[in-house]
Amino acid sequence: MIYVFIANGFEEVEALTPVNLLRRCELDVVTVGIDSQVVKGSHGISVLTDIDDKQVTLNDSVDMIVLPGGMPGTLNLENNSTVQNAIDFCVKNNKYIAAICAAPSILGHKNLLNGKNATCFPGFEEQLLGAKYSEDLVIVDEKIITAKGAGAAMKFSLKLCEIM
């Protein structure tokens, strides 16, 4: 299963493109609303998620989590204990973590990018603590996938499909 976490202020194309493509690959994708099942994007588009964060179950069925960017969506993800627990679960259990745009900063703040190749939206490079920053649109380093931003959403999503 793949959890896609969506918080108020998320970048719509960065959240919904992966959901769309991963579901086209017939993968089990569950959208998770932070604090509510109805979440409003940074461009005013509201999305009804499959579940809210209180319904997340972290077990062997989880293969990947996806963290879309956008502001203040990224900050809302970072400040959520369920998202933090999901990241920790993935690290401990060698599961994939995918983050795009500003969201790789969450991983940087947790020191998960130390020595890893990573990318992010321009201006967030200093938040990728210890990472080897790359200008590439999408970077895969072991179980962490990072991407630059909305313009890379399709390439990011295709890479997730390829990996899964």
PDB file of C-alpha atoms in Angstrom:
ATOM      1  CA  MET A   1       0.000   0.000   0.000  1.00  0.00           C
ATOM      2  CA  ILE A   2       1.069   3.577  -0.685  1.00  0.00           C
ATOM      3  CA  TYR A   3      -0.028   6.407   1.599  1.00  0.00           C
ATOM      4  CA  VAL A   4      -0.163   9.856   0.012  1.00  0.00           C
ATOM      5  CA  PHE A   5      -0.369  12.435   2.801  1.00  0.00           C
ATOM      6  CA  ILE A   6      -2.259  15.610   1.901  1.00  0.00           C
ATOM      7  CA  ALA A   7      -2.413  18.684   4.162  1.00  0.00           C
ATOM      8  CA  ASN A   8      -4.094  22.059   3.744  1.00  0.00           C
ATOM      9  CA  GLY A   9      -1.981  24.215   1.454  1.00  0.00           C
ATOM     10  CA  PHE A  10      -0.667  21.263  -0.606  1.00  0.00           C
ATOM     11  CA  GLU A  11       0.422  21.702  -4.222  1.00  0.00           C
ATOM     12  CA  GLU A  12      -2.367  20.002  -6.148  1.00  0.00           C
ATOM     13  CA  VAL A  13      -0.380  18.676  -9.110  1.00  0.00           C
ATOM     14  CA  GLU A  14       2.293  17.217  -6.804  1.00  0.00           C
ATOM     15  CA  ALA A  15      -0.295  15.229  -4.825  1.00  0.00           C
ATOM     16  CA  LEU A  16      -2.778  14.214  -7.483  1.00  0.00           C
ATOM     17  CA  THR A  17      -0.419  13.286 -10.327  1.00  0.00           C
ATOM     18  CA  PRO A  18       1.206  10.498  -8.266  1.00  0.00           C
ATOM     19  CA  VAL A  19      -2.209   9.294  -7.083  1.00  0.00           C
ATOM     20  CA  ASN A  20      -3.524   9.215 -10.647  1.00  0.00           C
ATOM     21  CA  LEU A  21      -0.545   7.408 -12.178  1.00  0.00           C
ATOM     22  CA  LEU A  22      -0.021   4.948  -9.330  1.00  0.00           C
ATOM     23  CA  ARG A  23      -3.700   3.975  -9.455  1.00  0.00           C
ATOM     24  CA  ARG A  24      -3.449   3.549 -13.237  1.00  0.00           C
ATOM     25  CA  CYS A  25      -0.713   1.017 -12.452  1.00  0.00           C
ATOM     26  CA  GLU A  26      -3.336  -0.744 -10.307  1.00  0.00           C
ATOM     27  CA  LEU A  27      -1.407  -0.110  -7.110  1.00  0.00           C
ATOM     28  CA  ASP A  28      -3.140   0.261  -3.754  1.00  0.00           C
ATOM     29  CA  VAL A  29      -2.994   4.011  -3.084  1.00  0.00           C
ATOM     30  CA  VAL A  30      -4.662   5.575  -0.046  1.00  0.00           C
ATOM     31  CA  THR A  31      -4.942   9.350   0.208  1.00  0.00           C
ATOM     32  CA  VAL A  32      -4.651  10.629   3.779  1.00  0.00           C
ATOM     33  CA  GLY A  33      -6.066  14.009   4.809  1.00  0.00           C
ATOM     34  CA  ILE A  34      -4.278  15.742   7.634  1.00  0.00           C
ATOM     35  CA  ASP A  35      -6.791  16.739  10.340  1.00  0.00           C
ATOM     36  CA  SER A  36      -9.729  16.176   7.965  1.00  0.00           C
ATOM     37  CA  GLN A  37     -10.796  14.171   4.940  1.00  0.00           C
ATOM     38  CA  VAL A  38     -11.477  17.414   3.053  1.00  0.00           C
ATOM     39  CA  VAL A  39      -8.232  19.213   2.334  1.00  0.00           C
ATOM     40  CA  LYS A  40      -7.780  22.476   0.425  1.00  0.00           C
ATOM     41  CA  GLY A  41      -4.839  22.959  -1.912  1.00  0.00           C
ATOM     42  CA  SER A  42      -2.669  26.011  -2.366  1.00  0.00           C
ATOM     43  CA  HIS A  43      -4.704  26.977  -5.461  1.00  0.00           C
ATOM     44  CA  GLY A  44      -8.088  26.589  -3.796  1.00  0.00           C
ATOM     45  CA  ILE A  45      -8.903  23.085  -5.025  1.00  0.00           C
ATOM     46  CA  SER A  46     -10.523  20.951  -2.322  1.00  0.00           C
ATOM     47  CA  VAL A  47      -9.932  17.195  -2.275  1.00  0.00           C
ATOM     48  CA  LEU A  48     -11.855  14.494  -0.427  1.00  0.00           C
ATOM     49  CA  THR A  49      -9.264  11.979   0.790  1.00  0.00           C
ATOM     50  CA  ASP A  50      -9.845   8.283   1.382  1.00  0.00           C
ATOM     51  CA  ILE A  51      -9.121   8.528   5.119  1.00  0.00           C
ATOM     52  CA  ASP A  52      -7.872  11.052   7.652  1.00  0.00           C
ATOM     53  CA  ASP A  53      -4.618  10.835   9.580  1.00  0.00           C
ATOM     54  CA  LYS A  54      -6.239   9.236  12.617  1.00  0.00           C
ATOM     55  CA  GLN A  55      -7.119   6.183  10.474  1.00  0.00           C
ATOM     56  CA  VAL A  56      -3.556   5.450   9.317  1.00  0.00           C
ATOM     57  CA  THR A  57      -2.248   1.989  10.181  1.00  0.00           C
ATOM     58  CA  LEU A  58       1.472   1.399   9.937  1.00  0.00           C
ATOM     59  CA  ASN A  59       2.181  -2.266   9.252  1.00  0.00           C
ATOM     60  CA  ASP A  60       3.829  -4.573   6.711  1.00  0.00           C
ATOM     61  CA  SER A  61       1.274  -3.628   4.039  1.00  0.00           C
ATOM     62  CA  VAL A  62       2.823  -0.141   3.739  1.00  0.00           C
ATOM     63  CA  ASP A  63       5.345  -0.044   0.875  1.00  0.00           C
ATOM     64  CA  MET A  64       5.765   3.700   0.383  1.00  0.00           C
ATOM     65  CA  ILE A  65       4.678   7.097   1.620  1.00  0.00           C
ATOM     66  CA  VAL A  66       4.427  10.180  -0.583  1.00  0.00           C
ATOM     67  CA  LEU A  67       4.836  13.737   0.721  1.00  0.00           C
ATOM     68  CA  PRO A  68       3.636  16.446  -1.698  1.00  0.00           C
ATOM     69  CA  GLY A  69       4.995  19.948  -1.367  1.00  0.00           C
ATOM     70  CA  GLY A  70       3.321  23.325  -1.446  1.00  0.00           C
ATOM     71  CA  MET A  71       3.036  25.938   1.236  1.00  0.00           C
ATOM     72  CA  PRO A  72       1.865  25.827   3.897  1.00  0.00           C
ATOM     73  CA  GLY A  73       1.136  22.165   3.063  1.00  0.00           C
ATOM     74  CA  THR A  74       4.713  21.086   3.704  1.00  0.00           C
ATOM     75  CA  LEU A  75       4.741  22.773   7.119  1.00  0.00           C
ATOM     76  CA  ASN A  76       1.400  21.174   7.962  1.00  0.00           C
ATOM     77  CA  LEU A  77       2.795  17.739   7.057  1.00  0.00           C
ATOM     78  CA  GLU A  78       5.943  18.299   9.085  1.00  0.00           C
ATOM     79  CA  ASN A  79       3.958  19.373  12.149  1.00  0.00           C
ATOM     80  CA  ASN A  80       1.749  16.267  12.090  1.00  0.00           C
ATOM     81  CA  SER A  81       2.637  13.360  14.389  1.00  0.00           C
ATOM     82  CA  THR A  82       1.090  10.749  12.060  1.00  0.00           C
ATOM     83  CA  VAL A  83       3.321  11.903   9.199  1.00  0.00           C
ATOM     84  CA  GLN A  84       6.358  11.900  11.487  1.00  0.00           C
ATOM     85  CA  ASN A  85       5.485   8.388  12.689  1.00  0.00           C
ATOM     86  CA  ALA A  86       5.023   7.199   9.096  1.00  0.00           C
ATOM     87  CA  ILE A  87       8.449   8.548   8.122  1.00  0.00           C
ATOM     88  CA  ASP A  88      10.036   6.846  11.133  1.00  0.00           C
ATOM     89  CA  PHE A  89       8.218   3.596  10.282  1.00  0.00           C
ATOM     90  CA  CYS A  90       9.517   3.690   6.708  1.00  0.00           C
ATOM     91  CA  VAL A  91      13.083   4.300   7.825  1.00  0.00           C
ATOM     92  CA  LYS A  92      12.965   1.521  10.424  1.00  0.00           C
ATOM     93  CA  ASN A  93      11.360  -0.962   8.006  1.00  0.00           C
ATOM     94  CA  ASN A  94      13.303  -0.051   4.851  1.00  0.00           C
ATOM     95  CA  LYS A  95      10.234   1.287   2.987  1.00  0.00           C
ATOM     96  CA  TYR A  96      10.204   3.991   0.317  1.00  0.00           C
ATOM     97  CA  ILE A  97       9.766   7.678   1.167  1.00  0.00           C
ATOM     98  CA  ALA A  98       8.980  10.019  -1.737  1.00  0.00           C
ATOM     99  CA  ALA A  99       8.971  13.803  -1.303  1.00  0.00           C
ATOM    100  CA  ILE A 100       8.593  16.575  -3.862  1.00  0.00           C
ATOM    101  CA  CYS A 101       9.089  20.366  -3.936  1.00  0.00           C
ATOM    102  CA  ALA A 102       9.442  21.741  -0.389  1.00  0.00           C
ATOM    103  CA  ALA A 103       8.630  18.389   1.255  1.00  0.00           C
ATOM    104  CA  PRO A 104      12.210  17.020   1.064  1.00  0.00           C
ATOM    105  CA  SER A 105      12.964  19.654   3.719  1.00  0.00           C
ATOM    106  CA  ILE A 106      10.996  17.493   6.170  1.00  0.00           C
ATOM    107  CA  LEU A 107      13.460  14.671   5.554  1.00  0.00           C
ATOM    108  CA  GLY A 108      16.386  17.064   5.848  1.00  0.00           C
ATOM    109  CA  HIS A 109      15.158  18.298   9.217  1.00  0.00           C
ATOM    110  CA  LYS A 110      15.068  14.667  10.407  1.00  0.00           C
ATOM    111  CA  ASN A 111      18.689  14.138   9.218  1.00  0.00           C
ATOM    112  CA  LEU A 112      17.549  11.455   6.768  1.00  0.00           C
ATOM    113  CA  LEU A 113      19.368  12.997   3.803  1.00  0.00           C
ATOM    114  CA  ASN A 114      22.839  13.033   5.341  1.00  0.00           C
ATOM    115  CA  GLY A 115      25.228  11.836   2.616  1.00  0.00           C
ATOM    116  CA  LYS A 116      22.395  11.160   0.173  1.00  0.00           C
ATOM    117  CA  ASN A 117      21.762  12.695  -3.232  1.00  0.00           C
ATOM    118  CA  ALA A 118      18.609  14.808  -3.160  1.00  0.00           C
ATOM    119  CA  THR A 119      16.786  17.664  -4.821  1.00  0.00           C
ATOM    120  CA  CYS A 120      14.022  20.107  -3.906  1.00  0.00           C
ATOM    121  CA  PHE A 121      12.266  23.292  -4.950  1.00  0.00           C
ATOM    122  CA  PRO A 122      14.769  26.138  -5.412  1.00  0.00           C
ATOM    123  CA  GLY A 123      15.265  28.026  -2.160  1.00  0.00           C
ATOM    124  CA  PHE A 124      14.959  24.949   0.066  1.00  0.00           C
ATOM    125  CA  GLU A 125      18.444  23.571  -0.602  1.00  0.00           C
ATOM    126  CA  GLU A 126      19.769  24.606   2.818  1.00  0.00           C
ATOM    127  CA  GLN A 127      16.957  22.597   4.447  1.00  0.00           C
ATOM    128  CA  LEU A 128      18.341  19.351   2.978  1.00  0.00           C
ATOM    129  CA  LEU A 129      20.771  18.994   5.869  1.00  0.00           C
ATOM    130  CA  GLY A 130      23.786  16.901   4.912  1.00  0.00           C
ATOM    131  CA  ALA A 131      22.508  16.056   1.430  1.00  0.00           C
ATOM    132  CA  LYS A 132      24.467  16.186  -1.790  1.00  0.00           C
ATOM    133  CA  TYR A 133      22.179  18.613  -3.643  1.00  0.00           C
ATOM    134  CA  SER A 134      21.452  17.955  -7.314  1.00  0.00           C
ATOM    135  CA  GLU A 135      19.728  20.087  -9.944  1.00  0.00           C
ATOM    136  CA  ASP A 136      18.145  16.939 -11.421  1.00  0.00           C
ATOM    137  CA  LEU A 137      14.346  16.865 -11.506  1.00  0.00           C
ATOM    138  CA  VAL A 138      14.065  13.509  -9.734  1.00  0.00           C
ATOM    139  CA  ILE A 139      16.645  11.719  -7.568  1.00  0.00           C
ATOM    140  CA  VAL A 140      16.498   8.182  -6.191  1.00  0.00           C
ATOM    141  CA  ASP A 141      19.005   7.361  -3.459  1.00  0.00           C
ATOM    142  CA  GLU A 142      18.320   3.998  -1.873  1.00  0.00           C
ATOM    143  CA  LYS A 143      14.770   4.203  -0.449  1.00  0.00           C
ATOM    144  CA  ILE A 144      14.412   7.999  -0.694  1.00  0.00           C
ATOM    145  CA  ILE A 145      12.999   9.666  -3.815  1.00  0.00           C
ATOM    146  CA  THR A 146      13.059  13.453  -4.065  1.00  0.00           C
ATOM    147  CA  ALA A 147      11.848  15.764  -6.807  1.00  0.00           C
ATOM    148  CA  LYS A 148      12.150  19.444  -7.657  1.00  0.00           C
ATOM    149  CA  GLY A 149       8.561  20.699  -7.861  1.00  0.00           C
ATOM    150  CA  ALA A 150       5.303  20.942  -9.789  1.00  0.00           C
ATOM    151  CA  GLY A 151       7.099  20.917 -13.143  1.00  0.00           C
ATOM    152  CA  ALA A 152       8.622  17.559 -12.216  1.00  0.00           C
ATOM    153  CA  ALA A 153       5.368  15.993 -10.972  1.00  0.00           C
ATOM    154  CA  MET A 154       4.907  13.741 -14.010  1.00  0.00           C
ATOM    155  CA  LYS A 155       8.519  12.537 -14.034  1.00  0.00           C
ATOM    156  CA  PHE A 156       8.342  12.006 -10.248  1.00  0.00           C
ATOM    157  CA  SER A 157       5.114  10.022 -10.593  1.00  0.00           C
ATOM    158  CA  LEU A 158       6.466   7.875 -13.426  1.00  0.00           C
ATOM    159  CA  LYS A 159       9.546   7.100 -11.329  1.00  0.00           C
ATOM    160  CA  LEU A 160       7.298   6.007  -8.436  1.00  0.00           C
ATOM    161  CA  CYS A 161       5.398   3.717 -10.820  1.00  0.00           C
ATOM    162  CA  GLU A 162       8.672   2.272 -12.099  1.00  0.00           C
ATOM    163  CA  ILE A 163       9.911   1.582  -8.558  1.00  0.00           C
ATOM    164  CA  MET A 164       6.674   0.022  -7.360  1.00  0.00           C
TER     165      MET A 164
END
